Coordinates of C-alpha atoms in Angstrom, one line a residue:
X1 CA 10.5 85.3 -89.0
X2 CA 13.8 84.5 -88.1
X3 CA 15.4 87.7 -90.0
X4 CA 13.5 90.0 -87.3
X5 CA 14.6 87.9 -83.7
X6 CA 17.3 89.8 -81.9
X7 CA 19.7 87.9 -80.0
X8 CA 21.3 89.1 -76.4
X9 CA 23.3 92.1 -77.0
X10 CA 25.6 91.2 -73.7
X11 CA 29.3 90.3 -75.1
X12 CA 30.9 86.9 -75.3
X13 CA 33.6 86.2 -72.9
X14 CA 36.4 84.3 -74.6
X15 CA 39.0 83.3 -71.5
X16 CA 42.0 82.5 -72.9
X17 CA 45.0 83.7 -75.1
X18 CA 44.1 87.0 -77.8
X19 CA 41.3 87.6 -77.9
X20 CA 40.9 91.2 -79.9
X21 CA 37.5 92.5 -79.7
X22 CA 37.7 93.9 -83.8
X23 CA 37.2 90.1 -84.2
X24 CA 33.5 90.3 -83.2
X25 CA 32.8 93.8 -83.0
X26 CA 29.0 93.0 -82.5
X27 CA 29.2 90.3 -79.3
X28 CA 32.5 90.9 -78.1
X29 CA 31.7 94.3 -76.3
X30 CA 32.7 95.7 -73.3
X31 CA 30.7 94.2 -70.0
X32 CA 30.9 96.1 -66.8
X33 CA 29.3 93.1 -64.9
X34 CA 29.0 89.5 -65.9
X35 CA 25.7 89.5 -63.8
X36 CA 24.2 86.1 -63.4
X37 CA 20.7 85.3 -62.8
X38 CA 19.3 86.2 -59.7
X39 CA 19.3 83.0 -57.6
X40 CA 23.1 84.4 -57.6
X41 CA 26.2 81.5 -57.3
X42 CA 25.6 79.9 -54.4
X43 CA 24.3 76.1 -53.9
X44 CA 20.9 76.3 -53.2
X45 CA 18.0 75.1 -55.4
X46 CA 17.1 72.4 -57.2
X47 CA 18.2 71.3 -60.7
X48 CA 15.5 69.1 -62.7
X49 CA 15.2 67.8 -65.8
X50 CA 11.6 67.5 -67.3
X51 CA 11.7 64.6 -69.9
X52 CA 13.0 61.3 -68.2
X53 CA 13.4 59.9 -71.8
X54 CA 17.2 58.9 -72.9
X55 CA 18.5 62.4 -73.5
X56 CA 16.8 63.8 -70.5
X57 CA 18.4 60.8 -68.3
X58 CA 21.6 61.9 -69.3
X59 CA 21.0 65.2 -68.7
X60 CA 20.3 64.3 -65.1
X61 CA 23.5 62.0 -64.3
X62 CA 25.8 64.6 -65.4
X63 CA 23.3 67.1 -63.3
X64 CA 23.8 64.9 -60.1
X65 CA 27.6 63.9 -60.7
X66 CA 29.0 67.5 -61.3
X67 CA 26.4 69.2 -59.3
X68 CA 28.5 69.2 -55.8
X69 CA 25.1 67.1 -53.7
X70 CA 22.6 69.7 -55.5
X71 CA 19.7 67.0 -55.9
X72 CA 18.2 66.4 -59.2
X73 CA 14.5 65.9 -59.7
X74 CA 13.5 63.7 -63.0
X75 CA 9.9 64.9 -64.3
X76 CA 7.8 63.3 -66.8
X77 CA 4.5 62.5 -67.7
X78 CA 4.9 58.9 -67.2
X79 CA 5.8 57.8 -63.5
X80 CA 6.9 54.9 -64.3
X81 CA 9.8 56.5 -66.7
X82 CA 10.9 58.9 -64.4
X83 CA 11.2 56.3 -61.6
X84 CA 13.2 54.3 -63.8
X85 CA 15.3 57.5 -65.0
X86 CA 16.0 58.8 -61.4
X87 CA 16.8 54.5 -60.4
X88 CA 19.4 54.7 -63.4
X89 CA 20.7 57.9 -62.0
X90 CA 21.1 56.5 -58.4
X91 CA 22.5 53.5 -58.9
X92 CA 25.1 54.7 -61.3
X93 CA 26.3 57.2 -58.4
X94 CA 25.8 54.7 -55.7
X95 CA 24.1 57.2 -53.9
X96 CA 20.1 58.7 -54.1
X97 CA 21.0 62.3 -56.1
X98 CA 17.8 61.6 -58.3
X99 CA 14.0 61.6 -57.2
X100 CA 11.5 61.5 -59.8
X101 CA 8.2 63.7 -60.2
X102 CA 5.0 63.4 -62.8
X103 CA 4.7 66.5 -64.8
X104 CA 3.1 67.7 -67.9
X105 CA 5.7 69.7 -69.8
X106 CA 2.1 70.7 -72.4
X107 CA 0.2 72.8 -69.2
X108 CA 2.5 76.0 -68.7
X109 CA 1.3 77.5 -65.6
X110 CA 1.2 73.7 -63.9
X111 CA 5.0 74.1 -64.8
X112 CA 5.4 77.4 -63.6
X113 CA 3.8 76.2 -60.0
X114 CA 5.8 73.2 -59.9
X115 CA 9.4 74.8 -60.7
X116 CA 8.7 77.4 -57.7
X117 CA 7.1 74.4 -54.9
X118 CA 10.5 72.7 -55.9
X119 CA 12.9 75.5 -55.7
X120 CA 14.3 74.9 -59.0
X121 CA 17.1 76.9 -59.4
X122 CA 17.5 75.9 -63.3
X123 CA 16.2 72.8 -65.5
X124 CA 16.8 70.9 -68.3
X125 CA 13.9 70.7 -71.2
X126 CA 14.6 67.5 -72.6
X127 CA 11.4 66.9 -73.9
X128 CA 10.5 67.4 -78.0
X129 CA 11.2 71.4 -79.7
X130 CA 7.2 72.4 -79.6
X131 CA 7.1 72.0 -76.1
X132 CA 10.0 74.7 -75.4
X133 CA 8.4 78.5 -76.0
X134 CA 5.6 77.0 -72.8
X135 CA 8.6 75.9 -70.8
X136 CA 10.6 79.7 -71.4
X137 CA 7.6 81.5 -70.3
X138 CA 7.6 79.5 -67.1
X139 CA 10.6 79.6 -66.8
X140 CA 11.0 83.5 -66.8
X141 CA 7.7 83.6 -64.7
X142 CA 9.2 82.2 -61.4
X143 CA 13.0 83.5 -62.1
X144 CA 14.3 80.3 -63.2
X145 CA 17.1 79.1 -65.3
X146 CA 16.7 76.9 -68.1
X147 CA 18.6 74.8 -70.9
X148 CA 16.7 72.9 -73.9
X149 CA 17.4 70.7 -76.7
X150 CA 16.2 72.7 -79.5
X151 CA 16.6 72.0 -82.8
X152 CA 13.7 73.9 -84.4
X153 CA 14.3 77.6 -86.0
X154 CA 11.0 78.8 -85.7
X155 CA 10.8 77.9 -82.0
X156 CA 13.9 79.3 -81.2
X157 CA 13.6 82.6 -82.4
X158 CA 9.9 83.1 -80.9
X159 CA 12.4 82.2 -77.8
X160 CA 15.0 84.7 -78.2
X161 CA 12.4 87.4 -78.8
X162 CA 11.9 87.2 -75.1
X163 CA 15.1 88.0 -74.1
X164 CA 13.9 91.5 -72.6
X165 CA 11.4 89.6 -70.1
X166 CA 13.8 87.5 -69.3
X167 CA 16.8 89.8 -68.5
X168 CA 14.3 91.7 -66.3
X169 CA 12.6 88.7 -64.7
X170 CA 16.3 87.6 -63.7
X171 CA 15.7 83.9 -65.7
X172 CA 18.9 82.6 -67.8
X173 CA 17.4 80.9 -70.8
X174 CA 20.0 78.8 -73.0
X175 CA 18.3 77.1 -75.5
X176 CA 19.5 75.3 -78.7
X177 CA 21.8 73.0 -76.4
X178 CA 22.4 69.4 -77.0
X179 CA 24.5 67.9 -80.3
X180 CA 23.8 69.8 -82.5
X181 CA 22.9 72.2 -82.3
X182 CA 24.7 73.3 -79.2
X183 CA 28.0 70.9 -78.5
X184 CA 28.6 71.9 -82.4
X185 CA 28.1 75.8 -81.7
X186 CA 30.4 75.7 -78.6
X187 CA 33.0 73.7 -81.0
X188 CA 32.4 76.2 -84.1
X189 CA 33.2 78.6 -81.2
X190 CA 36.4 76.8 -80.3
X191 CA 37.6 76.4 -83.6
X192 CA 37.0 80.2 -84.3
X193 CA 38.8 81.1 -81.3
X194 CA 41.8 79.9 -83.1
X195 CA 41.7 82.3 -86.4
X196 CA 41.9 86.3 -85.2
X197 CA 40.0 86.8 -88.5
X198 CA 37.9 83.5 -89.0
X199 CA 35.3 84.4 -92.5
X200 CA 34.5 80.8 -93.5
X201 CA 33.0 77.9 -91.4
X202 CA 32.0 74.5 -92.2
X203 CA 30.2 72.2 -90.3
X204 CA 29.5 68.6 -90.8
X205 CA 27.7 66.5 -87.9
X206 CA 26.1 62.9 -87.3
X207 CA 24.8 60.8 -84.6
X208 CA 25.1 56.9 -86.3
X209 CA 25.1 53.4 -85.0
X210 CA 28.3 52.0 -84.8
X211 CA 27.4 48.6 -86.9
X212 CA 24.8 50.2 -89.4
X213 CA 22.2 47.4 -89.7
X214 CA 20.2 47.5 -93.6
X215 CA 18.3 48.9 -95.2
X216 CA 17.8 52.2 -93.6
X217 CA 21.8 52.0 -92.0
X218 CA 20.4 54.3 -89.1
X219 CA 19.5 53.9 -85.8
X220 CA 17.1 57.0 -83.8
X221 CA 18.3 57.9 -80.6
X222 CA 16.1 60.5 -80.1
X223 CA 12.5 61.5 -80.5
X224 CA 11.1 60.8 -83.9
X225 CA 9.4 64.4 -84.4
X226 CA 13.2 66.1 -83.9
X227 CA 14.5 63.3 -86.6
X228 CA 12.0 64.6 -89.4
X229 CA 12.0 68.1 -88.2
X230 CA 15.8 68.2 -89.5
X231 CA 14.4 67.1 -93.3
X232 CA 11.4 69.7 -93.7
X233 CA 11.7 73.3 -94.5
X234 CA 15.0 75.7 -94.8
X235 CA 18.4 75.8 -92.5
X236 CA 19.5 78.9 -91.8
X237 CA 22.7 79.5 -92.9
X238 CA 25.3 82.3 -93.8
X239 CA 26.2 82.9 -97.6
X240 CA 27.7 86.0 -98.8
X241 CA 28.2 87.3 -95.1
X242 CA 23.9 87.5 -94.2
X243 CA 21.8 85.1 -93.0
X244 CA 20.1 83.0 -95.8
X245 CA 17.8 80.2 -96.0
X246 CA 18.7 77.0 -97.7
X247 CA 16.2 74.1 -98.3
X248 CA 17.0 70.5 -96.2
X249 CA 18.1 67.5 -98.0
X250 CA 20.5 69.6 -100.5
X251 CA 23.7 70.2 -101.5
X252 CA 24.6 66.5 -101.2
X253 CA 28.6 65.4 -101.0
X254 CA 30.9 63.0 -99.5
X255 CA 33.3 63.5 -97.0
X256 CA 36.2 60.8 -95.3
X257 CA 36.5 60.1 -92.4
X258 CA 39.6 57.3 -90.9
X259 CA 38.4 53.6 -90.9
X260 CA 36.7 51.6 -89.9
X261 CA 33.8 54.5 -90.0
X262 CA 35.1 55.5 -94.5
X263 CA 33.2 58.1 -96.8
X264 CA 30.2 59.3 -95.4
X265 CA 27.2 61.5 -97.2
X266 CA 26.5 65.0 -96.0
X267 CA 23.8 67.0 -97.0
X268 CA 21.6 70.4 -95.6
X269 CA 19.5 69.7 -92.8
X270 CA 17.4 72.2 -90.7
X271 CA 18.1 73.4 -87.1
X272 CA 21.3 73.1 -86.3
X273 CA 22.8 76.9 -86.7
X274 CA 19.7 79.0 -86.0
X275 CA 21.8 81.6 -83.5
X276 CA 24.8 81.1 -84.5
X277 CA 23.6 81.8 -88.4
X278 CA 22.3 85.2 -86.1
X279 CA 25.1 86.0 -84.4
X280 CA 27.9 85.7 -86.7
X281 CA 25.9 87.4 -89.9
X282 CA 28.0 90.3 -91.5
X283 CA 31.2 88.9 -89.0
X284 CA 31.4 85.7 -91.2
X285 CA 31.1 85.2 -94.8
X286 CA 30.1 81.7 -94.6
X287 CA 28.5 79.5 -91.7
X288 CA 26.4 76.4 -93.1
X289 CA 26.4 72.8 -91.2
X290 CA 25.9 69.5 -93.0
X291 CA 24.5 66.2 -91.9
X292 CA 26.5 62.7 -92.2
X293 CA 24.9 59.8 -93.1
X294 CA 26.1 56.0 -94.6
X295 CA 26.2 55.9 -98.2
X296 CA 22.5 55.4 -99.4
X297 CA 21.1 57.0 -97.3
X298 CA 20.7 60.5 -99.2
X299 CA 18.2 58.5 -101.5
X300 CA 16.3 56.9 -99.2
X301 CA 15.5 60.6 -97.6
X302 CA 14.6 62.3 -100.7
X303 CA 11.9 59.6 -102.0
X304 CA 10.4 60.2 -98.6
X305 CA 10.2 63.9 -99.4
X306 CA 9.2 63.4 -102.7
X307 CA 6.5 61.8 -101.3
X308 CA 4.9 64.3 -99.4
X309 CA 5.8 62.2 -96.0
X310 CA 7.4 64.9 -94.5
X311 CA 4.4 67.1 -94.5
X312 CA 2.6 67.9 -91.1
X313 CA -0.5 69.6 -93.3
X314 CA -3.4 67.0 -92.9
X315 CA -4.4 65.4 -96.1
X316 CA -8.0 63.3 -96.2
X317 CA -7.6 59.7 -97.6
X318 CA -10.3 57.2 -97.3
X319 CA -12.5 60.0 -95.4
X320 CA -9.5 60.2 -92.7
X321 CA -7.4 63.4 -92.5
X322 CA -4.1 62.6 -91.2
X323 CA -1.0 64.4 -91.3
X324 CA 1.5 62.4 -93.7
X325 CA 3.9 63.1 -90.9
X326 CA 2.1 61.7 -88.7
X327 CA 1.9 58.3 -90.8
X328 CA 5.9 58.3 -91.6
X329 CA 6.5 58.3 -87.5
X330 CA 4.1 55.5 -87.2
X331 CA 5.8 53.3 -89.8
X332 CA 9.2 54.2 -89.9
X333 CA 10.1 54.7 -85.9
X334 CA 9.3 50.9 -85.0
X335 CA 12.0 50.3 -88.0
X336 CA 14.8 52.4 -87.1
X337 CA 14.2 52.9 -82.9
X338 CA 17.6 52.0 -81.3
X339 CA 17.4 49.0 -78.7
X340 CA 19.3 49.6 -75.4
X341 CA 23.0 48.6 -75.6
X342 CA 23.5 49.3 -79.4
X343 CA 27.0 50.9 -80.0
X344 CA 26.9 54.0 -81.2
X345 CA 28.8 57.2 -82.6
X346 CA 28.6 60.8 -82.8
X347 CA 30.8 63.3 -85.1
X348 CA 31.2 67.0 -85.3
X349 CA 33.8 67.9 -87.7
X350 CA 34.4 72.0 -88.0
X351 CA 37.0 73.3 -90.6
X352 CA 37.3 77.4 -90.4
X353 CA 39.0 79.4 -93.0
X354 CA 40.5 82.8 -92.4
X355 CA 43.3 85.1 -91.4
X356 CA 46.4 84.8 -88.5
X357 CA 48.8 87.5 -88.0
X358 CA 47.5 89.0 -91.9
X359 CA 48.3 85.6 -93.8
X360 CA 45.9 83.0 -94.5
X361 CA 45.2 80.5 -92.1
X362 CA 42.8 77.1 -91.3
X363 CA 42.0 75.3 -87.9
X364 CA 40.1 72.5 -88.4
X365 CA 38.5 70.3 -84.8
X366 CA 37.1 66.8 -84.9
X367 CA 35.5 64.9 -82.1
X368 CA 34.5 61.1 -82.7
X369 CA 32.7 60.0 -79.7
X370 CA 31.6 56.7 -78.9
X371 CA 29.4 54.5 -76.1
X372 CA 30.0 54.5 -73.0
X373 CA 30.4 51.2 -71.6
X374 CA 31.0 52.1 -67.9
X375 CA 27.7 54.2 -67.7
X376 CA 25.5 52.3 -70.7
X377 CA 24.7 55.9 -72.4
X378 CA 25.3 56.0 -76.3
X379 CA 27.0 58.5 -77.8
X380 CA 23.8 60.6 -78.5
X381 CA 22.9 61.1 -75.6
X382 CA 26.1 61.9 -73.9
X383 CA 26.3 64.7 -76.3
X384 CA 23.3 66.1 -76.7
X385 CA 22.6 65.3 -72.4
X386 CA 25.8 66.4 -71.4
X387 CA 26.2 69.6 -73.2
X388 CA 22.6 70.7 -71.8
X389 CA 24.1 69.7 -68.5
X390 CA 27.2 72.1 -68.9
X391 CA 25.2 74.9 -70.1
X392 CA 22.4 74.2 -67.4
X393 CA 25.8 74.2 -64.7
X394 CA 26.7 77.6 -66.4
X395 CA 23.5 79.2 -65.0
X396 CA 23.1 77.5 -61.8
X397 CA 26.9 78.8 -60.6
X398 CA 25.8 82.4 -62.0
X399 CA 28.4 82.5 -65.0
X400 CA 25.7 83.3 -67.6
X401 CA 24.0 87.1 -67.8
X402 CA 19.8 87.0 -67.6
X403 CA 18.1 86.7 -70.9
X404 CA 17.8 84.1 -73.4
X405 CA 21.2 83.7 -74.4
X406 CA 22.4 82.1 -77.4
X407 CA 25.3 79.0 -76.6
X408 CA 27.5 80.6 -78.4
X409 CA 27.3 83.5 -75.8
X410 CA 27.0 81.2 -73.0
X411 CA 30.2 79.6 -72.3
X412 CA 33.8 80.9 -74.7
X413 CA 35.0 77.5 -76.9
X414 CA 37.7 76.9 -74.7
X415 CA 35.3 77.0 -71.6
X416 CA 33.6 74.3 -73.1
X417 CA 36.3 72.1 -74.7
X418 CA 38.1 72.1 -70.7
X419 CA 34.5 70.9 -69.8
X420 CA 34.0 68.4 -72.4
X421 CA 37.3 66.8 -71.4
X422 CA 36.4 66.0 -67.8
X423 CA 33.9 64.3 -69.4
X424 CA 35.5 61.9 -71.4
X425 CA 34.9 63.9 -75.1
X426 CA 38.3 63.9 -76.4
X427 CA 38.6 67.1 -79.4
X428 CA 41.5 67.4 -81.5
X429 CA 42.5 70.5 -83.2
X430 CA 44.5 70.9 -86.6
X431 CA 45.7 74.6 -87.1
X432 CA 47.9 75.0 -90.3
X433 CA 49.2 78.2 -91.9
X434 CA 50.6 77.7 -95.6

């Protein structure tokens, strides 16, 4: 399925220094009017966030802080989460920027009616990937912009095969934001940026705790079903300049890293290039991302998927039919849930290979991010909140073009890194020439 979807034909702005369009001959086009979604650039609307869950709570501080007094509404299914969410958000701020709301992100058209009695000018989906398509049809139904936390192929190309309604409805749809995907693309994006003929990028990525505590050296900062969605089925990848599937939990090797974090395992995972693998396909020869793990960890994963547990096909034991899946969240998520206040880290790590000025050429861009002590939010969910957040920004101020628009047409690498810093992500770029 994902060989048919067709991405947004509009062209990628990249805002600073050369930027030749031969480099991308197939996004980098020219663009008589960077029209943004119909709500326009001014300040009215709404932003909200449905999903008050760690991520989503993120989402909505950065929402409030860099929103110049646009309120924030904090939807959920629970109450009593979003009341807590938008309470976080306000007392962080010292001022009331979040209200909360009760929402079912499952019932589309109560969505749909809910977005337009709020004015919702665009909104974060921050709750889990099979949720999304429901939220993008509501989303273009009532004109309204939106940003989501991906992370599933299938999903996001049933998503980008709307881009037509979309465009015409006047809704900016962004999804794939978050870690990674999303912070990565915009940083893959960045790194390419420095290369005027970039043909080879790498990718390796990780959300881990700080202290890794045995015997699964992991701690889950997001929702369980996105955790085992990364292990089941192929990543789409580039290899040989087209898009190509590769199966999850391959491919293992070892990469360093400085102390005190050492070697770390990296392996395929699903998820985390579907546009990008899109986009760049007969532009790039390569394009593949890896997950990092602590050592031992490769092991543990494959014995689970020997085992079947990563299945969501219902299998009958004892005269019950249950999805192994279903079992491996029940058992494993009480063990490797992480507890408020654990330290934590994320990496993204891009190395690109190519040509500058005719003569081979590398840039490679690292960010190690850490806790945030002054706000409480780990690592994980500053980056995957906070790039949703920048991307959902994008839209409300009228810088992104209607349709569903991949990240990496969103917002140019450099866009994103000048955005990133204001937040506290600190990226470092190595460009060598031999």
């Amino acid at each position: 399925m994902q060989d048919r979807c067709q991405s947004c034909p509009r062209a990628l702005y990249l805002t600073d220094g050369p930027q030749p369009a031969e480099r991308f001959p197939s996004i980098i086009a020219a663009c008589p009017i960077r029209a943004g979604c119909r709500q326009g650039g001014s300040m009215d609307g709404t932003f909200a966030v449905i999903g008050a869950g760690r991520q989503g709570t993120a989402a909505a501080y950065d929402l409030a802080h860099f929103g110049g007094g646009r309120p924030v509404v904090l939807a959920d299914a629970m109450e009593g989460q979003a009341r807590l969410a938008a309470e976080r958000v306000n007392h962080l701020l010292g001022r009331p920027a979040a209200t909360a709301a009760v929402l079912d992100a499952a019932d589309a058209a109560g969505v749909q009616r809910w977005l337009q009695a709020n004015q919702v000018r665009a909104f974060v989906s921050a709750v889990p990937y099979f949720f999304n398509l429901g939220l993008t049809r509501a989303a273009i139904a009532c004109g309204c912009g939106m940003t989501d936390l991906g992370g599933n192929s299938d999903v996001v190309c049933a998503q980008l095969d709307l881009n037509g309604e979309a465009a015409a409805a006047g809704a900016c749809i962004v999804p794939d934001c978050g870690q990674v995907p999303g912070m990565g693309t915009s940083l893959i994006l960045f790194a390419m940026e420095q290369l005027e003929e970039p043909r080879q990028v790498y990718m390796w990525d990780c959300g881990l705790p700080a202290d890794p505590p045995p015997p699964w050296n992991y701690r889950l900062a997001f929702s369980i079903e996105g955790l085992t969605n990364e292990f089941f089925g192929d990543c789409l990848y580039i290899r040989d300049g087209r898009t190509a599937r590769v199966p999850a939990l391959e491919e293992l090797e070892v990469v360093e890293f400085p102390a005190p974090i050492g070697p770390l395992e990296a392996f395929t995972t699903a998820g985390g290039l579907t546009t990008a693998a899109l986009t760049f396909a007969g532009q790039l020869d390569v394009l593949q991302n890896k997950t990092l793990r602590y050592p031992g960890s490769y092991a543990q994963l494959k014995v689970i998927q020997q085992l079947g547990l990563l299945s969501p096909e219902p299998i009958e034991v004892a005269g019950v039919r249950l999805a192994p899946r279903t079992l491996l969240h029940a058992l494993w998520e009480p063990q490797i849930r992480a507890a408020p206040g654990e330290r934590d880290l994320i990496i993204i790590r891009i190395l690109v290979r190519g040509l500058r000025h005719g003569r081979p050429a590398e840039a490679r861009v690292d960010l190690i991010h850490y806790a945030d002590e002054a706000t409480g939010f780990s690592a994980m969910e500053q980056g995957t909140g906070w790039h949703a957040a920048i991307l959902t920004h994008a839209i409300a101020e009228g810088k992104v073009p209607p349709g569903v628009i991949p990240v990496e047409k969103a917002i140019g690498g450099k866009d994103f890194v000048a955005e990133a810093a204001r937040r506290g992500f600190v990226v470092s770029l190595d460009s060598r020439q031999p």
